[in-house]
Coordinates of N, CA, C and O in Angstrom, one line a residue:
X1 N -4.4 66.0 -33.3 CA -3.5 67.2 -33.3 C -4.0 68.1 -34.5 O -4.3 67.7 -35.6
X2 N -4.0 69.0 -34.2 CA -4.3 70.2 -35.2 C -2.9 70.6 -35.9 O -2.0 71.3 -35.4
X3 N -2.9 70.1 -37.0 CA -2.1 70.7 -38.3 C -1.5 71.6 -38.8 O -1.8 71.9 -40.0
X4 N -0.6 72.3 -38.1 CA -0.5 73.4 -38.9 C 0.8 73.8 -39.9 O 1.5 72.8 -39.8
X5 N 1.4 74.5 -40.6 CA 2.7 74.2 -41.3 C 3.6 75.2 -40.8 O 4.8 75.1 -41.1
X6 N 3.2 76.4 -39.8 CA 4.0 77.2 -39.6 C 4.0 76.5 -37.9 O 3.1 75.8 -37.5
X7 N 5.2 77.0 -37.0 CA 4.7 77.1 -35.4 C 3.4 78.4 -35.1 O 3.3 79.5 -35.6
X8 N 2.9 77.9 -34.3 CA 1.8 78.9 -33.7 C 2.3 80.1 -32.8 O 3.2 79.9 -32.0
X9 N 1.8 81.1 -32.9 CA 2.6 82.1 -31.4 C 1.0 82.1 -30.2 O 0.0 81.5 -30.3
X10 N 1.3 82.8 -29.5 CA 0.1 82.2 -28.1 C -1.1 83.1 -29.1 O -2.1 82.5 -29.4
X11 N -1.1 84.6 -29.6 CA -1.9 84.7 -30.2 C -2.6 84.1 -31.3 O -3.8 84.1 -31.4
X12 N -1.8 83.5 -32.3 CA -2.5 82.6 -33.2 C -3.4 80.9 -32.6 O -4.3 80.2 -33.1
X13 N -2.7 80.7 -31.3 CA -3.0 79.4 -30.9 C -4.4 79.5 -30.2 O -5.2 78.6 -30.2
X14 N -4.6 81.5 -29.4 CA -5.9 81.6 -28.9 C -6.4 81.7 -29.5 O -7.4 81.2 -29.1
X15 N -6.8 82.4 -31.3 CA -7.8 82.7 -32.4 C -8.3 80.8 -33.0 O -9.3 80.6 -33.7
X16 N -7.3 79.7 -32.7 CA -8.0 78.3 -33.3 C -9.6 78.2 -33.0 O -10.1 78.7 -32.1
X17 N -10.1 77.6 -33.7 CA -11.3 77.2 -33.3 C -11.3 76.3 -31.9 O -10.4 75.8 -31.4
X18 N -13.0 76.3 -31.4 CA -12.8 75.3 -30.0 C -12.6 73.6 -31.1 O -13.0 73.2 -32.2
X19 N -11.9 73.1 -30.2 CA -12.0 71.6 -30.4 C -12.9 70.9 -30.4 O -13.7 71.2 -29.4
X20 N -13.4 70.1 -31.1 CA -14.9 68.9 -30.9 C -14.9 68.0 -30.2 O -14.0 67.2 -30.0
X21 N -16.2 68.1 -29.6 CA -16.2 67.3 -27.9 C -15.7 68.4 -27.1 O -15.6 69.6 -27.4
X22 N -15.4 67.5 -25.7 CA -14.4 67.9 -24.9 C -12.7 67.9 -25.3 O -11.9 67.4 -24.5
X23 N -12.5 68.3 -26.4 CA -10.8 68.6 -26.5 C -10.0 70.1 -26.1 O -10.0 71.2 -26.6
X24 N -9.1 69.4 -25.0 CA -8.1 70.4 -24.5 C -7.0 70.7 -25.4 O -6.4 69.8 -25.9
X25 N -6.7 72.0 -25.6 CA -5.3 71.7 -26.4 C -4.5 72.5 -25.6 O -4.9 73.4 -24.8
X26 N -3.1 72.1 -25.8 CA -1.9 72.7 -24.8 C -1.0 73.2 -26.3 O -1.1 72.6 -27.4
X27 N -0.1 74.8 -25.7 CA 0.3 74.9 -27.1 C 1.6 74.7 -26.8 O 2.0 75.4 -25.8
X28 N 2.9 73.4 -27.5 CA 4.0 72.9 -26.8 C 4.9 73.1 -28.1 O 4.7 72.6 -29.2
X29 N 5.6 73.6 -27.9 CA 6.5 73.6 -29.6 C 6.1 74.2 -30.2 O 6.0 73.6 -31.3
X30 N 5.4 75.6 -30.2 CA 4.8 75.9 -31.7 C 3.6 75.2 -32.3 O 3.0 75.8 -33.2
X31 N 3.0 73.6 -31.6 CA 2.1 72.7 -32.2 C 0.8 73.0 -31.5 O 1.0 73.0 -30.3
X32 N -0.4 73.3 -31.9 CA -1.6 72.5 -30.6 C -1.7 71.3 -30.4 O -1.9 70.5 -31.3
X33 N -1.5 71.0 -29.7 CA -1.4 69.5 -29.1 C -2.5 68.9 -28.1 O -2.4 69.3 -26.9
X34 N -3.7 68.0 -28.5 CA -4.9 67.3 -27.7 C -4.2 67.2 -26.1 O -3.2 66.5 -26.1
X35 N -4.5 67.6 -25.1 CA -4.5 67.2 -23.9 C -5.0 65.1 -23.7 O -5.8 64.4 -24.2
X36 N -4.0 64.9 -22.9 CA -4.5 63.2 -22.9 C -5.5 63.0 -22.0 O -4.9 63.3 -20.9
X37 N -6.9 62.5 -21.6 CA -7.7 62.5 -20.6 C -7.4 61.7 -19.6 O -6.5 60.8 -19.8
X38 N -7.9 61.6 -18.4 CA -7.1 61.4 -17.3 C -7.9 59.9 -17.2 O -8.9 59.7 -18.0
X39 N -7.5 59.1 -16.5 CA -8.0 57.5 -16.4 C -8.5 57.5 -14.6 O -8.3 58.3 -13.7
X40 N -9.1 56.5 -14.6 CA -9.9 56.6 -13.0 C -8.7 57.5 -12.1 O -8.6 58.7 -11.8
X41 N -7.7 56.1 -11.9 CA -6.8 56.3 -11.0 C -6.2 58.0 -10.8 O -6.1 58.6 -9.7
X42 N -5.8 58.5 -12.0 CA -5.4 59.3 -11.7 C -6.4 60.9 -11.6 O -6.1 62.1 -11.3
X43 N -7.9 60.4 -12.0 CA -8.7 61.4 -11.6 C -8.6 61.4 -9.8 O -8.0 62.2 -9.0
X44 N -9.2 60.4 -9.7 CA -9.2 60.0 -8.1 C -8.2 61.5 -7.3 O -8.5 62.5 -6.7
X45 N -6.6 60.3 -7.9 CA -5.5 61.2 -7.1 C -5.4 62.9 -6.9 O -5.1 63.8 -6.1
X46 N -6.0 62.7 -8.4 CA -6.0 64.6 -8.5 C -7.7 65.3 -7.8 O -7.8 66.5 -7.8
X47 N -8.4 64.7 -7.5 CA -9.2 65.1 -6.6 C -8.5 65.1 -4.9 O -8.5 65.9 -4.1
X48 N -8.2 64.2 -5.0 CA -7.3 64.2 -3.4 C -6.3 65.8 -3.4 O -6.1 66.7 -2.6
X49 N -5.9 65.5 -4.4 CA -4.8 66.3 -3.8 C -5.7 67.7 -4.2 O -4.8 68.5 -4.0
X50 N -6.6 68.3 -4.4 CA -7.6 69.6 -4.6 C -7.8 69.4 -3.2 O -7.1 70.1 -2.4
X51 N -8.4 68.8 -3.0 CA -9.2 69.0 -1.3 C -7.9 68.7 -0.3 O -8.3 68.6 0.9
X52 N -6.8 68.5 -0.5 CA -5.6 68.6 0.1 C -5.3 70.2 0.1 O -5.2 70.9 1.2
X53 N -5.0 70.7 -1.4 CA -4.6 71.7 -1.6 C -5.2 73.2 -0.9 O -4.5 74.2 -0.6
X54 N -6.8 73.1 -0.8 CA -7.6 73.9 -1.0 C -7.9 74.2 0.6 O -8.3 75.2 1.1
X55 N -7.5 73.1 1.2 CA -7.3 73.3 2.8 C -6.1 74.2 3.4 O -6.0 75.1 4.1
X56 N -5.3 73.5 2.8 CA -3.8 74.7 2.8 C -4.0 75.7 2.8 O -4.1 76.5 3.7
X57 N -4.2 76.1 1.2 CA -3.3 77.3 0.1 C -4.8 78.3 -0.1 O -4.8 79.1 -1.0
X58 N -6.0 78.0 1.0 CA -6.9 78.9 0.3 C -6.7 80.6 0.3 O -7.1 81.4 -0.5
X59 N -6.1 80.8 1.3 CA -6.0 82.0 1.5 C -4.9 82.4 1.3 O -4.7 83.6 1.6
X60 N -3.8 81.7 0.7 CA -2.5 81.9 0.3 C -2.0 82.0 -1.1 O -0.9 82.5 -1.4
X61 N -2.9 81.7 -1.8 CA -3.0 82.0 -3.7 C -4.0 80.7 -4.3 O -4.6 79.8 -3.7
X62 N -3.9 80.8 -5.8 CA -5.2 80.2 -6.4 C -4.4 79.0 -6.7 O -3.2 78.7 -6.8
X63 N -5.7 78.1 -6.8 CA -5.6 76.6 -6.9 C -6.2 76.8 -8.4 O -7.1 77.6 -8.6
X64 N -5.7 76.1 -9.4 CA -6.3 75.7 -10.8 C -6.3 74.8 -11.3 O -5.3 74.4 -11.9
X65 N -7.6 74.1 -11.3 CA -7.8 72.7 -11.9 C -7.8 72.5 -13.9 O -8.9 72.8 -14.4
X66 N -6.9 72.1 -14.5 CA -6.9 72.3 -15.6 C -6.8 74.0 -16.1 O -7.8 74.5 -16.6
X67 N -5.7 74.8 -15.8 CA -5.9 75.9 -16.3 C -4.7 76.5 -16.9 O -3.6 76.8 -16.3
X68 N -4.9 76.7 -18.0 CA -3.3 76.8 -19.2 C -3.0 78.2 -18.3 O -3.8 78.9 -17.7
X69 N -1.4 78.3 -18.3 CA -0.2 78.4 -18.1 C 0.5 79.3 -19.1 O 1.1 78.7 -20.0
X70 N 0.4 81.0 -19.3 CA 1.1 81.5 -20.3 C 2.4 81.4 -19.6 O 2.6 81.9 -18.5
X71 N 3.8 80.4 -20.7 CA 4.9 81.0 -20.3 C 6.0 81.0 -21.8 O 5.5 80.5 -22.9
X72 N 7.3 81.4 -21.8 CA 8.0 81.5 -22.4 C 8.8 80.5 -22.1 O 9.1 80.3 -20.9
X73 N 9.5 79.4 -23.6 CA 10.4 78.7 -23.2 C 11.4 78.7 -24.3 O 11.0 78.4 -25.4
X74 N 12.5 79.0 -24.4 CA 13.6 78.9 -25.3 C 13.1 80.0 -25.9 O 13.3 79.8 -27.1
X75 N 12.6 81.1 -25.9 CA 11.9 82.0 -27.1 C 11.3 81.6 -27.6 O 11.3 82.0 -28.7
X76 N 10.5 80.8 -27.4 CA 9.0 80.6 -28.2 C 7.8 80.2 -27.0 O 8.0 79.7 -25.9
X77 N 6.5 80.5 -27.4 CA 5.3 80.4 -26.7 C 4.9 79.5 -26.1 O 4.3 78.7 -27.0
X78 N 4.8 79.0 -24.7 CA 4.5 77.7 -24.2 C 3.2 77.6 -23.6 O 2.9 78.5 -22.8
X79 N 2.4 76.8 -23.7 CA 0.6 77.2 -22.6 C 0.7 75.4 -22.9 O 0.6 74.7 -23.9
X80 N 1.1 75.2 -21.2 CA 0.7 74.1 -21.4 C -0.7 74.0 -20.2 O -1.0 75.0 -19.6
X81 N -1.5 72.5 -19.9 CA -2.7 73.1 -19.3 C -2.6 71.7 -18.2 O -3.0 70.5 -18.4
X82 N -2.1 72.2 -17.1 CA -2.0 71.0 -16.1 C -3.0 70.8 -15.7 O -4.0 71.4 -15.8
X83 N -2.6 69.3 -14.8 CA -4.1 69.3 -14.3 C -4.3 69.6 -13.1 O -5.1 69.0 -12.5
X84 N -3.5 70.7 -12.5 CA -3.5 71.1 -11.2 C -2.3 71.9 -11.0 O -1.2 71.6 -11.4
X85 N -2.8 73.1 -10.3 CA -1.7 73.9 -10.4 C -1.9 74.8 -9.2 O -3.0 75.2 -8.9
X86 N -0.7 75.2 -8.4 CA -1.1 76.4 -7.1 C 0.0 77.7 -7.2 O 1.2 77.7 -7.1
X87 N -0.6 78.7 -7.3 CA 0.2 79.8 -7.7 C -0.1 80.9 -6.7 O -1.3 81.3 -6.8
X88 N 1.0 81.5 -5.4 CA 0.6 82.3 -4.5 C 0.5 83.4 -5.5 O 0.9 83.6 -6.6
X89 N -0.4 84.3 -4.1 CA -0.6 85.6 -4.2 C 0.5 86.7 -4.3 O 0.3 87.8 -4.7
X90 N 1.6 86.1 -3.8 CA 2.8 86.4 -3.7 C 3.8 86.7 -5.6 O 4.8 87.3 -5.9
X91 N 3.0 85.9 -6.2 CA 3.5 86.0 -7.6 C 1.8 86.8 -8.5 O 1.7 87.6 -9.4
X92 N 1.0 86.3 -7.9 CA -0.4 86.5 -8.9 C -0.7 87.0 -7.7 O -0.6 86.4 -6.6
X93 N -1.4 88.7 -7.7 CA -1.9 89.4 -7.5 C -3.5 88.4 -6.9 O -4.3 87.6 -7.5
X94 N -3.6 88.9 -5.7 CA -5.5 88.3 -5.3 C -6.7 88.9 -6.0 O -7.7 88.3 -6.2
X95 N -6.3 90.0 -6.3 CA -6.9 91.2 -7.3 C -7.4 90.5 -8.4 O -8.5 90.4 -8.8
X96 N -6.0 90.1 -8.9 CA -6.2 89.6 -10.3 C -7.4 88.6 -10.9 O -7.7 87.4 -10.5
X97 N -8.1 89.4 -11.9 CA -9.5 88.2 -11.7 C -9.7 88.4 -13.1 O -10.5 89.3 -13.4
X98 N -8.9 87.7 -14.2 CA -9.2 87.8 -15.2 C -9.8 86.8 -16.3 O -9.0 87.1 -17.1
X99 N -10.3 86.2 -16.7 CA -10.8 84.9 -17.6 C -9.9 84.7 -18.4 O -10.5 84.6 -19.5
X100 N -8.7 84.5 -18.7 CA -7.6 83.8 -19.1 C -6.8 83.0 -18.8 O -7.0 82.5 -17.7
X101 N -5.7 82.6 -19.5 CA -4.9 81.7 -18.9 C -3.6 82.3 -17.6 O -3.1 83.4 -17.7
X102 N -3.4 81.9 -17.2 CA -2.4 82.0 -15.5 C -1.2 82.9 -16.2 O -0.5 82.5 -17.1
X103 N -1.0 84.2 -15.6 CA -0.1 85.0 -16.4 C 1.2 85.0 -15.4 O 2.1 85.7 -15.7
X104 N 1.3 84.3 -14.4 CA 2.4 83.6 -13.5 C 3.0 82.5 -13.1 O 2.4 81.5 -12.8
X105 N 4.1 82.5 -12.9 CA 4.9 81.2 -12.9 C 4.5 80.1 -12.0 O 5.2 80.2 -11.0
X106 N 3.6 79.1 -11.8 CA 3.1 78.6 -10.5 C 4.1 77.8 -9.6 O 4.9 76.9 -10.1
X107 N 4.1 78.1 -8.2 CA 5.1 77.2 -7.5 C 4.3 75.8 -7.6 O 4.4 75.5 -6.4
X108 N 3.9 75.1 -8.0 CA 3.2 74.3 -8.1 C 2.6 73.8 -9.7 O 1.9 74.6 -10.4
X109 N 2.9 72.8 -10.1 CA 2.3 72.2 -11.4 C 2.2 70.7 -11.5 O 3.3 70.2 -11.2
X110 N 1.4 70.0 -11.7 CA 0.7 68.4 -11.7 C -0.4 68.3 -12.9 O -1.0 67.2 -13.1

């Protein structure tokens, strides 16, 4: 976990440095917090359910494998980073093509 003494806001949590290795951080309370890595079984499942999903929902909104989540919770800054997420076009614009994190509420999170 990355250390900090104050809570973070989403802009301070995007200026952190990248993590060493492959470390994900989700920002949950004010904290950065390591993402936990996934174990066979549950990669597996979450591959199933992509090629489940991607048959459905392709033309219906975006599928996100691991993709933080800007939201608001209690008044404070939430990004947390599922490992699967499906958010219509109906909330997120098809348009929308930006390299950040999901600026919409997803009907879908796993």
């Amino acid at each position: 976990m990355l250390q900090t003494k104050t809570q973070l806001t989403l802009e301070e949590f995007f200026a952190l440095p990248e993590g060493e290795g492959d470390i994900t951080y989700e920002l949950i309370d004010g904290q950065a917090l390591p993402k936990i890595s996934q174990k066979k079984f549950h990669s597996r499942l979450t591959r199933s359910l992509i090629k489940i999903l991607e048959q459905w929902g392709e033309q219906r909104g975006e599928i996100g494998v691991e993709w933080a989540v800007k939201l608001t919770r209690q008044g404070r800054d939430w990004m947390p980073v599922p490992d699967l997420l499906y958010v219509s076009y109906q909330r997120l614009s098809p348009d929308w093509n930006e390299d950040e994190a999901c600026p919409a509420v997803p009907e879908l999170v796993i």
